Amino acid sequence: GRAGGASERSDDEIAWTIGGSPIGYHNAVVRCTAPEERSSALVDEWRDALRHHSLPGSWHWTPVQPRDLPRLLLEAGFDDGGDEPAMAAQISNLADVPMATELQVTPVEDSSALNEYRQILTAGFGEGPKEADWVASVFAAIGLESHSPWRHFVGRVDDDPVAAASTLLTDATAGIYFVCTRPDARRRGFGAAITHKAMRHAARDGATLAVLGSSPMGQRVYERLGFRTVFSSRLFELDF
């Protein structure tokens, strides 16, 4: 969010960022610890903030947030994206499962590799080129240095880039993001293999725990790596 020129709010009630992304779930409320009687006002404030910036946005609701929020968000015009598994794994317990040995995974360290990363996301992740272009531009602004908390990986087969993944290291926790296999290379174990490699890199940088949000389709893949579902989250999105 900051790399995209964010408008941020983080206080005792709520945390959100509006980073200028054209993708709704990038501009997001990620925490709400306010009492339930404040829920309605905060939904209105978030909707007004998005309208002020003329951007789509989202609310990432989890069971620790006020229980009336899903109803209020729907009444405010947000769409319910459904439940998604929130998963975690102790990296020391990373399962030693058979990996796609033909996949060669390397960190993204220059603009050429970042462009390969972007092309993989363009072909098979989220909202396609619109999301891939935004993500790559923000990661270029953050920088590709090895000491950056963000690290990115490309998996190649015979020099052909087919898979991508990113990690965000916060203290001893590695968040796993943007795991993607090009559609014509799927069902060969590349998503699991590049996630496994990214976690190993994070462990060398001090991570002991890995976390991710999975699609229901990817849940079993991550379970084979040692991840377990901690809770289900719900994504509510609003577009104007």
Coordinates of N, CA and C in Angstrom, one line a residue:
G1 N 0.8 -1.2 0.0 CA 0.0 0.0 0.0 C 0.8 1.3 0.0
R2 N 1.9 1.3 0.8 CA 2.7 2.5 0.9 C 3.5 2.7 -0.4
A3 N 3.9 1.6 -1.0 CA 4.6 1.7 -2.3 C 3.7 2.3 -3.4
G4 N 2.4 2.1 -3.3 CA 1.5 2.6 -4.2 C 1.0 4.0 -3.9
G5 N 1.5 4.6 -2.9 CA 1.1 5.9 -2.5 C -0.1 5.9 -1.6
A6 N -0.1 5.1 -0.5 CA -1.2 4.8 0.3 C -1.8 5.9 1.1
S7 N -3.1 5.8 1.3 CA -3.8 6.5 2.4 C -4.1 5.5 3.4
E8 N -3.5 5.7 4.6 CA -3.6 4.6 5.6 C -4.3 5.1 6.9
R9 N -4.9 4.2 7.6 CA -5.5 4.4 8.9 C -5.1 3.2 9.8
S10 N -4.6 3.5 10.9 CA -4.3 2.4 11.9 C -4.4 3.0 13.3
D11 N -5.4 2.6 14.0 CA -5.7 3.0 15.3 C -6.2 1.9 16.2
D12 N -6.8 2.2 17.3 CA -7.3 1.2 18.2 C -8.5 0.4 17.6
E13 N -9.2 1.1 16.7 CA -10.4 0.5 16.1 C -10.2 -0.3 14.9
I14 N -9.3 0.2 14.0 CA -9.3 -0.4 12.6 C -8.0 -0.1 12.0
A15 N -7.6 -0.9 11.0 CA -6.5 -0.7 10.1 C -6.8 -0.9 8.7
W16 N -6.5 0.1 7.8 CA -6.8 -0.1 6.4 C -5.7 0.6 5.6
T17 N -5.6 0.2 4.3 CA -4.7 0.9 3.4 C -5.4 1.0 2.1
I18 N -5.3 2.2 1.4 CA -5.7 2.4 0.1 C -4.5 2.8 -0.7
G19 N -4.0 1.8 -1.5 CA -2.7 2.0 -2.2 C -2.8 2.4 -3.6
G20 N -4.0 2.7 -4.1 CA -4.1 3.1 -5.5 C -4.3 2.0 -6.5
S21 N -4.4 0.8 -6.0 CA -4.5 -0.4 -6.9 C -5.9 -0.4 -7.5
P22 N -5.9 -0.9 -8.8 CA -7.2 -1.1 -9.5 C -7.9 -2.4 -9.0
I23 N -7.3 -3.1 -8.1 CA -7.8 -4.4 -7.7 C -8.4 -4.2 -6.3
G24 N -9.6 -4.6 -6.1 CA -10.3 -4.3 -4.9 C -9.7 -4.9 -3.6
Y25 N -9.2 -6.2 -3.7 CA -8.8 -6.8 -2.5 C -7.4 -6.3 -2.0
H26 N -6.7 -5.4 -2.9 CA -5.5 -4.8 -2.5 C -5.7 -3.6 -1.6
N27 N -6.8 -2.9 -1.8 CA -7.2 -1.7 -1.0 C -8.1 -2.3 0.1
A28 N -7.6 -2.4 1.3 CA -8.3 -3.3 2.2 C -8.3 -2.9 3.7
V29 N -9.4 -3.2 4.3 CA -9.5 -3.3 5.8 C -8.9 -4.6 6.2
V30 N -7.9 -4.6 7.0 CA -7.2 -5.9 7.4 C -7.4 -6.2 8.9
R31 N -7.9 -5.2 9.7 CA -8.1 -5.4 11.1 C -9.2 -4.5 11.6
C32 N -10.1 -5.1 12.5 CA -11.1 -4.3 13.1 C -11.3 -4.8 14.5
T33 N -10.9 -4.1 15.5 CA -11.0 -4.5 16.9 C -12.0 -3.6 17.7
A34 N -12.8 -2.8 16.9 CA -13.8 -1.9 17.6 C -14.9 -2.7 18.2
P35 N -15.6 -2.1 19.2 CA -16.8 -2.7 19.7 C -17.9 -2.7 18.7
E36 N -18.8 -3.7 18.9 CA -19.9 -3.9 17.8 C -20.7 -2.6 17.6
E37 N -20.9 -1.8 18.6 CA -21.7 -0.6 18.4 C -21.1 0.4 17.4
R38 N -19.8 0.2 17.1 CA -19.1 1.1 16.2 C -19.1 0.5 14.8
S39 N -19.6 -0.7 14.6 CA -19.4 -1.4 13.3 C -20.0 -0.6 12.2
S40 N -21.3 -0.1 12.3 CA -22.0 0.6 11.3 C -21.2 1.8 10.8
A41 N -20.8 2.6 11.8 CA -20.1 3.8 11.5 C -18.8 3.6 10.7
L42 N -18.1 2.5 11.1 CA -16.8 2.2 10.5 C -17.0 1.7 9.0
V43 N -18.1 0.9 8.8 CA -18.4 0.5 7.4 C -18.6 1.8 6.6
D44 N -19.4 2.7 7.1 CA -19.7 4.0 6.3 C -18.4 4.7 6.1
E45 N -17.5 4.8 7.1 CA -16.2 5.5 6.9 C -15.3 4.9 5.9
W46 N -15.3 3.5 5.8 CA -14.5 2.8 4.8 C -15.1 3.0 3.4
R47 N -16.4 2.9 3.3 CA -17.0 3.1 2.0 C -16.8 4.6 1.5
D48 N -16.9 5.5 2.4 CA -16.6 6.9 2.0 C -15.2 7.2 1.6
A49 N -14.2 6.5 2.3 CA -12.8 6.6 1.9 C -12.6 6.1 0.5
L50 N -13.2 4.9 0.2 CA -13.0 4.4 -1.1 C -13.6 5.3 -2.2
R51 N -14.8 5.8 -1.9 CA -15.5 6.7 -2.8 C -14.7 8.0 -3.1
H52 N -14.0 8.5 -2.0 CA -13.2 9.7 -2.1 C -12.0 9.4 -3.1
H53 N -11.5 8.3 -3.1 CA -10.3 7.9 -3.9 C -10.8 7.3 -5.3
S54 N -12.1 7.1 -5.4 CA -12.6 6.5 -6.7 C -11.9 5.2 -7.0
L55 N -11.8 4.3 -5.9 CA -11.2 3.1 -6.1 C -12.0 1.9 -5.5
P56 N -11.9 0.7 -6.1 CA -12.5 -0.4 -5.5 C -11.8 -0.8 -4.2
G57 N -12.5 -1.5 -3.3 CA -11.8 -1.9 -2.1 C -12.5 -3.1 -1.5
S58 N -12.0 -3.5 -0.3 CA -12.5 -4.8 0.3 C -12.3 -4.7 1.8
W59 N -13.0 -5.6 2.5 CA -12.9 -5.8 3.9 C -12.6 -7.3 4.1
H60 N -11.5 -7.5 4.7 CA -11.1 -8.9 5.0 C -11.6 -9.2 6.5
W61 N -12.7 -9.9 6.5 CA -13.3 -10.2 7.8 C -12.9 -11.6 8.3
T62 N -12.6 -11.6 9.6 CA -12.2 -12.8 10.3 C -13.0 -13.0 11.5
P63 N -13.1 -14.2 12.1 CA -14.0 -14.4 13.2 C -13.7 -13.6 14.5
V64 N -12.5 -13.0 14.6 CA -12.2 -12.2 15.8 C -12.8 -10.7 15.6
Q65 N -13.3 -10.4 14.5 CA -13.9 -9.1 14.3 C -15.4 -9.1 14.7
P66 N -16.0 -7.9 14.9 CA -17.4 -7.9 15.2 C -18.3 -8.7 14.4
R67 N -19.2 -9.5 15.0 CA -19.9 -10.5 14.3 C -21.0 -9.9 13.4
D68 N -21.4 -8.6 13.6 CA -22.4 -8.0 12.8 C -21.9 -7.4 11.5
L69 N -20.6 -7.5 11.3 CA -20.0 -6.8 10.1 C -20.4 -7.4 8.8
P70 N -20.5 -8.8 8.6 CA -20.9 -9.3 7.3 C -22.3 -8.8 6.9
R71 N -23.2 -8.7 7.8 CA -24.6 -8.2 7.5 C -24.5 -6.7 7.1
L72 N -23.7 -5.9 7.9 CA -23.6 -4.5 7.6 C -22.9 -4.2 6.2
L73 N -21.9 -5.0 5.9 CA -21.2 -4.9 4.7 C -22.1 -5.2 3.5
L74 N -22.9 -6.2 3.6 CA -23.8 -6.6 2.5 C -24.9 -5.5 2.3
E75 N -25.3 -4.9 3.4 CA -26.3 -3.8 3.4 C -25.7 -2.6 2.7
A76 N -24.4 -2.4 2.9 CA -23.7 -1.2 2.3 C -23.3 -1.4 0.9
G77 N -23.6 -2.6 0.3 CA -23.4 -2.8 -1.1 C -22.2 -3.6 -1.4
F78 N -21.5 -4.1 -0.4 CA -20.3 -5.0 -0.7 C -20.8 -6.4 -1.1
D79 N -20.0 -7.0 -2.0 CA -20.3 -8.4 -2.5 C -19.5 -9.4 -1.6
D80 N -20.2 -10.5 -1.3 CA -19.5 -11.5 -0.4 C -18.8 -12.5 -1.3
G81 N -17.5 -12.5 -1.2 CA -16.7 -13.4 -2.0 C -16.6 -14.8 -1.4
G82 N -17.2 -15.1 -0.3 CA -17.3 -16.4 0.3 C -16.1 -16.7 1.2
D83 N -16.1 -17.8 1.8 CA -15.1 -18.2 2.8 C -13.8 -18.7 2.1
E84 N -12.7 -18.4 2.7 CA -11.4 -18.8 2.2 C -10.6 -19.4 3.4
P85 N -9.9 -20.5 3.2 CA -9.1 -21.0 4.3 C -7.9 -20.1 4.6
A86 N -7.7 -19.8 5.9 CA -6.5 -19.1 6.4 C -5.6 -20.2 7.0
M87 N -4.4 -20.4 6.5 CA -3.6 -21.6 6.8 C -2.2 -21.2 7.4
A88 N -1.7 -22.1 8.2 CA -0.4 -21.8 8.8 C 0.4 -23.1 8.9
A89 N 1.7 -23.0 8.9 CA 2.6 -24.2 9.0 C 3.9 -23.8 9.7
Q90 N 4.3 -24.7 10.6 CA 5.6 -24.6 11.2 C 6.7 -25.0 10.2
I91 N 7.6 -24.1 9.8 CA 8.5 -24.5 8.7 C 9.4 -25.6 9.1
S92 N 9.7 -25.8 10.4 CA 10.4 -27.0 10.8 C 9.7 -28.3 10.6
N93 N 8.4 -28.2 10.4 CA 7.6 -29.4 10.1 C 7.2 -29.5 8.7
L94 N 7.9 -28.8 7.8 CA 7.6 -28.8 6.4 C 7.7 -30.2 5.8
A95 N 6.7 -30.6 5.3 CA 6.6 -32.0 4.8 C 7.6 -32.3 3.7
D96 N 8.3 -33.4 3.8 CA 9.2 -33.9 2.8 C 8.5 -34.7 1.8
V97 N 7.8 -34.0 0.9 CA 7.0 -34.6 -0.1 C 7.7 -34.6 -1.4
P98 N 7.4 -35.6 -2.3 CA 8.0 -35.6 -3.7 C 7.8 -34.2 -4.4
M99 N 8.8 -33.7 -4.9 CA 8.7 -32.4 -5.6 C 9.0 -32.6 -7.1
A100 N 8.5 -31.6 -7.9 CA 8.8 -31.6 -9.3 C 10.2 -31.2 -9.6
T101 N 11.1 -32.2 -9.7 CA 12.5 -32.0 -9.8 C 13.0 -31.2 -11.0
E102 N 12.1 -31.2 -12.1 CA 12.5 -30.5 -13.3 C 12.3 -29.0 -13.2
L103 N 11.6 -28.6 -12.1 CA 11.4 -27.1 -11.9 C 12.6 -26.5 -11.2
Q104 N 13.2 -25.6 -11.8 CA 14.4 -24.9 -11.3 C 13.9 -23.5 -10.7
V105 N 14.0 -23.3 -9.4 CA 13.5 -22.1 -8.8 C 14.6 -21.2 -8.4
T106 N 14.5 -19.9 -8.8 CA 15.5 -18.9 -8.5 C 14.8 -17.6 -8.0
P107 N 15.5 -16.9 -7.1 CA 14.9 -15.6 -6.7 C 14.9 -14.6 -7.8
V108 N 13.9 -13.7 -7.8 CA 13.9 -12.6 -8.7 C 14.8 -11.5 -8.2
E109 N 15.8 -11.2 -9.0 CA 16.8 -10.2 -8.6 C 17.1 -9.1 -9.6
D110 N 16.4 -9.1 -10.7 CA 16.5 -8.0 -11.7 C 15.2 -7.8 -12.5
S111 N 15.2 -6.8 -13.3 CA 14.0 -6.4 -14.0 C 13.6 -7.5 -15.0
S112 N 14.6 -8.2 -15.6 CA 14.2 -9.2 -16.5 C 13.5 -10.4 -15.8
A113 N 13.9 -10.8 -14.7 CA 13.2 -11.9 -13.9 C 11.9 -11.4 -13.4
L114 N 11.8 -10.1 -13.0 CA 10.5 -9.5 -12.6 C 9.5 -9.5 -13.7
N115 N 10.0 -9.3 -15.0 CA 9.1 -9.3 -16.1 C 8.6 -10.7 -16.4
E116 N 9.4 -11.8 -16.1 CA 9.0 -13.1 -16.2 C 7.9 -13.4 -15.2
Y117 N 8.2 -13.0 -14.0 CA 7.2 -13.1 -12.9 C 5.9 -12.5 -13.3
R118 N 5.9 -11.3 -13.8 CA 4.7 -10.6 -14.3 C 4.0 -11.4 -15.4
Q119 N 4.7 -11.9 -16.3 CA 4.1 -12.7 -17.4 C 3.4 -13.9 -16.9
I120 N 3.9 -14.6 -15.8 CA 3.3 -15.7 -15.3 C 2.0 -15.3 -14.6
L121 N 2.0 -14.2 -13.8 CA 0.8 -13.8 -13.2 C -0.3 -13.3 -14.3
T122 N 0.2 -12.7 -15.3 CA -0.7 -12.3 -16.4 C -1.5 -13.5 -17.0
A123 N -0.8 -14.6 -17.1 CA -1.4 -15.8 -17.7 C -2.3 -16.5 -16.8
G124 N -2.1 -16.4 -15.5 CA -2.9 -17.3 -14.7 C -3.3 -16.9 -13.3
F125 N -3.2 -15.6 -12.9 CA -3.5 -15.3 -11.5 C -4.5 -14.2 -11.5
G126 N -5.5 -14.3 -10.6 CA -6.5 -13.3 -10.3 C -7.1 -12.6 -11.5
E127 N -6.9 -11.3 -11.6 CA -7.5 -10.5 -12.6 C -6.6 -10.3 -13.9
G128 N -5.6 -11.2 -14.0 CA -4.8 -11.2 -15.2 C -3.9 -10.0 -15.4
P129 N -3.8 -9.5 -16.6 CA -2.9 -8.4 -16.9 C -3.0 -7.2 -16.0
K130 N -4.3 -6.8 -15.6 CA -4.5 -5.6 -14.8 C -3.8 -5.8 -13.4
E131 N -4.0 -6.9 -12.8 CA -3.4 -7.2 -11.5 C -1.9 -7.4 -11.6
A132 N -1.5 -8.2 -12.6 CA 0.0 -8.5 -12.8 C 0.8 -7.2 -13.0
D133 N 0.3 -6.3 -13.8 CA 1.0 -5.1 -14.1 C 1.2 -4.2 -12.9
W134 N 0.1 -4.1 -12.1 CA 0.1 -3.3 -10.8 C 1.1 -4.0 -9.8
V135 N 1.0 -5.3 -9.6 CA 1.8 -5.9 -8.7 C 3.3 -5.8 -9.1
A136 N 3.6 -6.0 -10.3 CA 5.0 -5.9 -10.7 C 5.5 -4.4 -10.6
S137 N 4.7 -3.4 -10.8 CA 5.2 -2.1 -10.7 C 5.4 -1.7 -9.2
V138 N 4.6 -2.2 -8.3 CA 4.8 -2.0 -6.9 C 6.0 -2.7 -6.4
F139 N 6.2 -3.9 -6.8 CA 7.4 -4.7 -6.4 C 8.7 -4.0 -6.9
A140 N 8.6 -3.5 -8.1 CA 9.8 -2.7 -8.7 C 10.1 -1.5 -7.8
A141 N 9.0 -0.8 -7.4 CA 9.2 0.4 -6.5 C 9.8 0.0 -5.2
I142 N 9.4 -1.1 -4.6 CA 9.9 -1.6 -3.3 C 11.3 -2.0 -3.4
G143 N 11.7 -2.6 -4.5 CA 13.1 -3.0 -4.8 C 13.2 -4.6 -4.6
L144 N 14.2 -5.1 -5.3 CA 14.5 -6.5 -5.4 C 15.7 -7.0 -4.6
E145 N 16.2 -6.1 -3.7 CA 17.4 -6.5 -3.0 C 17.2 -7.7 -2.1
S146 N 18.2 -8.4 -1.8 CA 18.1 -9.6 -1.0 C 17.7 -9.3 0.5
H147 N 17.9 -8.1 0.9 CA 17.6 -7.7 2.3 C 16.1 -7.2 2.4
S148 N 15.4 -7.1 1.3 CA 14.0 -6.6 1.3 C 13.2 -7.7 2.0
P149 N 12.2 -7.2 2.8 CA 11.2 -8.2 3.4 C 10.4 -8.9 2.4
W150 N 10.2 -8.3 1.2 CA 9.6 -9.0 0.1 C 10.6 -9.8 -0.8
R151 N 10.4 -11.0 -1.0 CA 11.2 -11.8 -1.9 C 10.3 -12.5 -2.9
H152 N 10.7 -12.6 -4.2 CA 9.9 -13.2 -5.2 C 10.7 -14.3 -5.9
F153 N 10.0 -15.3 -6.5 CA 10.6 -16.4 -7.1 C 10.0 -16.8 -8.4
V154 N 10.8 -17.3 -9.3 CA 10.3 -17.8 -10.6 C 10.8 -19.2 -10.8
G155 N 9.9 -20.1 -11.2 CA 10.3 -21.5 -11.5 C 10.3 -21.7 -13.0
R156 N 11.4 -22.3 -13.5 CA 11.5 -22.5 -14.9 C 11.7 -24.0 -15.2
V157 N 11.2 -24.4 -16.3 CA 11.5 -25.8 -16.9 C 12.1 -25.6 -18.2
D158 N 13.4 -26.0 -18.3 CA 14.2 -25.8 -19.5 C 14.2 -24.3 -19.9
D159 N 14.4 -23.5 -18.9 CA 14.5 -22.0 -19.1 C 13.2 -21.4 -19.5
D160 N 12.1 -22.1 -19.4 CA 10.8 -21.6 -19.7 C 10.1 -21.2 -18.4
P161 N 9.8 -19.9 -18.1 CA 9.2 -19.6 -16.8 C 7.7 -20.0 -16.7
V162 N 7.4 -20.9 -15.7 CA 6.1 -21.5 -15.6 C 5.4 -21.2 -14.3
A163 N 6.2 -20.8 -13.3 CA 5.6 -20.7 -11.9 C 6.2 -19.5 -11.2
A164 N 5.4 -18.9 -10.3 CA 5.8 -17.8 -9.5 C 5.3 -17.9 -8.1
A165 N 6.0 -17.2 -7.2 CA 5.6 -17.1 -5.8 C 6.3 -15.9 -5.1
S166 N 5.7 -15.4 -4.0 CA 6.4 -14.3 -3.3 C 6.2 -14.6 -1.8
T167 N 7.2 -14.1 -1.0 CA 7.1 -14.2 0.5 C 7.3 -12.8 1.0
L168 N 6.6 -12.5 2.2 CA 6.8 -11.3 2.9 C 7.2 -11.7 4.3
L169 N 8.5 -11.4 4.7 CA 9.0 -11.7 6.0 C 8.7 -10.7 7.0
T170 N 8.0 -11.0 8.1 CA 7.7 -10.1 9.2 C 8.1 -10.8 10.5
D171 N 9.3 -10.3 11.1 CA 9.8 -11.0 12.2 C 10.1 -12.5 11.8
A172 N 9.5 -13.4 12.5 CA 9.7 -14.8 12.2 C 8.6 -15.5 11.4
T173 N 7.7 -14.6 10.8 CA 6.6 -15.2 10.0 C 6.8 -14.8 8.6
A174 N 6.6 -15.8 7.7 CA 6.7 -15.6 6.3 C 5.3 -15.8 5.7
G175 N 4.8 -14.7 5.1 CA 3.5 -14.7 4.4 C 3.8 -15.2 3.0
I176 N 3.0 -16.1 2.5 CA 3.1 -16.6 1.1 C 2.1 -16.0 0.3
Y177 N 2.5 -15.4 -0.9 CA 1.6 -14.7 -1.7 C 1.8 -15.0 -3.2
F178 N 0.8 -14.8 -4.0 CA 0.9 -14.8 -5.5 C 1.5 -16.1 -6.0
V179 N 1.1 -17.2 -5.4 CA 1.6 -18.5 -5.9 C 0.7 -18.8 -7.2
C180 N 1.4 -19.0 -8.3 CA 0.8 -19.1 -9.6 C 1.6 -20.1 -10.5
T181 N 0.8 -20.9 -11.2 CA 1.4 -21.7 -12.2 C 0.7 -21.4 -13.5
R182 N 1.5 -21.2 -14.6 CA 0.9 -20.9 -15.9 C -0.1 -22.0 -16.3
P183 N -1.3 -21.6 -16.8 CA -2.3 -22.6 -17.0 C -1.9 -23.8 -17.8
D184 N -1.0 -23.7 -18.8 CA -0.6 -24.8 -19.6 C 0.4 -25.7 -19.0
A185 N 0.9 -25.3 -17.7 CA 1.8 -26.1 -17.0 C 1.3 -26.7 -15.7
R186 N 0.0 -26.6 -15.5 CA -0.6 -27.0 -14.3 C -0.7 -28.6 -14.2
R187 N -1.0 -29.0 -12.9 CA -1.2 -30.4 -12.6 C 0.1 -31.2 -12.7
R188 N 1.2 -30.5 -12.5 CA 2.5 -31.2 -12.6 C 3.3 -31.0 -11.3
G189 N 2.6 -30.4 -10.2 CA 3.3 -30.2 -8.9 C 4.1 -28.9 -8.8
F190 N 4.0 -28.0 -9.8 CA 4.9 -26.9 -9.7 C 4.5 -25.9 -8.6
G191 N 3.2 -25.7 -8.4 CA 2.8 -24.8 -7.3 C 3.3 -25.2 -6.0
A192 N 3.2 -26.5 -5.7 CA 3.7 -27.0 -4.4 C 5.2 -26.9 -4.3
A193 N 5.9 -27.2 -5.4 CA 7.4 -27.1 -5.4 C 7.9 -25.7 -5.2
I194 N 7.3 -24.7 -5.9 CA 7.8 -23.3 -5.7 C 7.4 -22.8 -4.3
T195 N 6.3 -23.2 -3.7 CA 6.0 -22.8 -2.4 C 7.0 -23.4 -1.4
H196 N 7.3 -24.7 -1.6 CA 8.3 -25.4 -0.7 C 9.6 -24.6 -0.8
K197 N 10.1 -24.3 -2.0 CA 11.3 -23.6 -2.1 C 11.3 -22.2 -1.5
A198 N 10.2 -21.5 -1.7 CA 10.1 -20.2 -1.1 C 10.1 -20.2 0.5
M199 N 9.5 -21.3 1.0 CA 9.5 -21.4 2.5 C 10.9 -21.8 3.0
R200 N 11.7 -22.5 2.2 CA 13.1 -22.8 2.6 C 13.9 -21.6 2.6
H201 N 13.7 -20.7 1.6 CA 14.4 -19.4 1.6 C 14.1 -18.6 2.8
A202 N 12.8 -18.6 3.1 CA 12.4 -17.8 4.3 C 13.0 -18.3 5.6
A203 N 13.1 -19.6 5.7 CA 13.7 -20.2 6.9 C 15.2 -19.8 7.0
R204 N 15.9 -19.7 5.9 CA 17.3 -19.2 6.0 C 17.4 -17.8 6.4
D205 N 16.3 -17.0 6.2 CA 16.2 -15.6 6.7 C 15.6 -15.5 8.1
G206 N 15.4 -16.6 8.8 CA 14.9 -16.6 10.2 C 13.5 -16.9 10.4
A207 N 12.7 -17.2 9.3 CA 11.3 -17.5 9.5 C 11.1 -18.9 10.1
T208 N 10.2 -19.0 11.1 CA 9.8 -20.3 11.7 C 8.4 -20.7 11.4
L209 N 7.6 -19.7 10.9 CA 6.2 -19.9 10.7 C 5.8 -19.4 9.3
A210 N 5.0 -20.1 8.5 CA 4.5 -19.7 7.2 C 3.0 -19.6 7.3
V211 N 2.5 -18.5 6.7 CA 1.0 -18.3 6.7 C 0.6 -18.0 5.3
L212 N -0.7 -18.3 4.9 CA -1.2 -18.0 3.6 C -2.7 -18.0 3.6
G213 N -3.3 -17.4 2.7 CA -4.7 -17.5 2.4 C -4.9 -18.3 1.1
S214 N -5.6 -19.4 1.2 CA -5.7 -20.3 0.1 C -7.1 -20.2 -0.5
S215 N -7.1 -20.5 -1.8 CA -8.4 -20.8 -2.4 C -8.9 -22.2 -2.0
P216 N -10.1 -22.5 -2.0 CA -10.6 -23.8 -1.6 C -9.9 -24.9 -2.5
M217 N -9.7 -24.5 -3.8 CA -9.0 -25.5 -4.7 C -7.6 -25.8 -4.3
G218 N -6.9 -24.9 -3.8 CA -5.5 -25.1 -3.4 C -5.3 -25.6 -2.0
Q219 N -6.4 -25.8 -1.2 CA -6.2 -26.2 0.2 C -5.5 -27.5 0.3
R220 N -5.9 -28.5 -0.4 CA -5.2 -29.8 -0.3 C -3.8 -29.8 -0.7
V221 N -3.4 -29.0 -1.7 CA -2.0 -28.8 -2.0 C -1.2 -28.4 -0.8
Y222 N -1.7 -27.4 -0.1 CA -0.9 -26.8 1.0 C -1.0 -27.8 2.2
E223 N -2.0 -28.5 2.3 CA -2.1 -29.5 3.4 C -1.0 -30.5 3.2
R224 N -0.7 -30.9 2.0 CA 0.4 -31.9 1.8 C 1.7 -31.3 2.1
L225 N 1.9 -30.0 2.2 CA 3.1 -29.4 2.6 C 3.2 -29.2 4.1
G226 N 2.2 -29.5 4.8 CA 2.2 -29.4 6.3 C 1.3 -28.2 6.8
F227 N 0.6 -27.5 5.9 CA -0.2 -26.4 6.4 C -1.5 -27.0 7.0
R228 N -2.1 -26.2 7.9 CA -3.3 -26.6 8.5 C -4.2 -25.3 8.5
T229 N -5.5 -25.5 8.4 CA -6.4 -24.4 8.4 C -6.7 -23.9 9.8
V230 N -6.4 -22.6 10.0 CA -6.6 -22.1 11.4 C -8.0 -21.5 11.5
F231 N -8.6 -20.9 10.5 CA -9.9 -20.4 10.5 C -10.3 -20.1 9.1
S232 N -11.5 -19.7 8.8 CA -12.0 -19.3 7.5 C -12.2 -17.8 7.5
S233 N -11.7 -17.1 6.5 CA -11.9 -15.6 6.4 C -12.9 -15.4 5.3
R234 N -13.5 -14.2 5.3 CA -14.4 -13.8 4.2 C -14.0 -12.5 3.6
L235 N -14.1 -12.4 2.3 CA -13.7 -11.2 1.6 C -14.9 -10.5 1.1
F236 N -15.1 -9.3 1.5 CA -16.2 -8.5 1.0 C -15.6 -7.4 0.1
E237 N -16.1 -7.3 -1.1 CA -15.6 -6.3 -2.1 C -16.6 -5.3 -2.5
L238 N -16.1 -4.1 -2.8 CA -17.0 -3.0 -3.3 C -16.3 -2.3 -4.5
D239 N -17.1 -2.2 -5.5 CA -16.6 -1.4 -6.7 C -17.7 -0.4 -7.0
F240 N -17.2 0.7 -7.6 CA -18.1 1.8 -8.0 C -18.3 1.9 -9.5

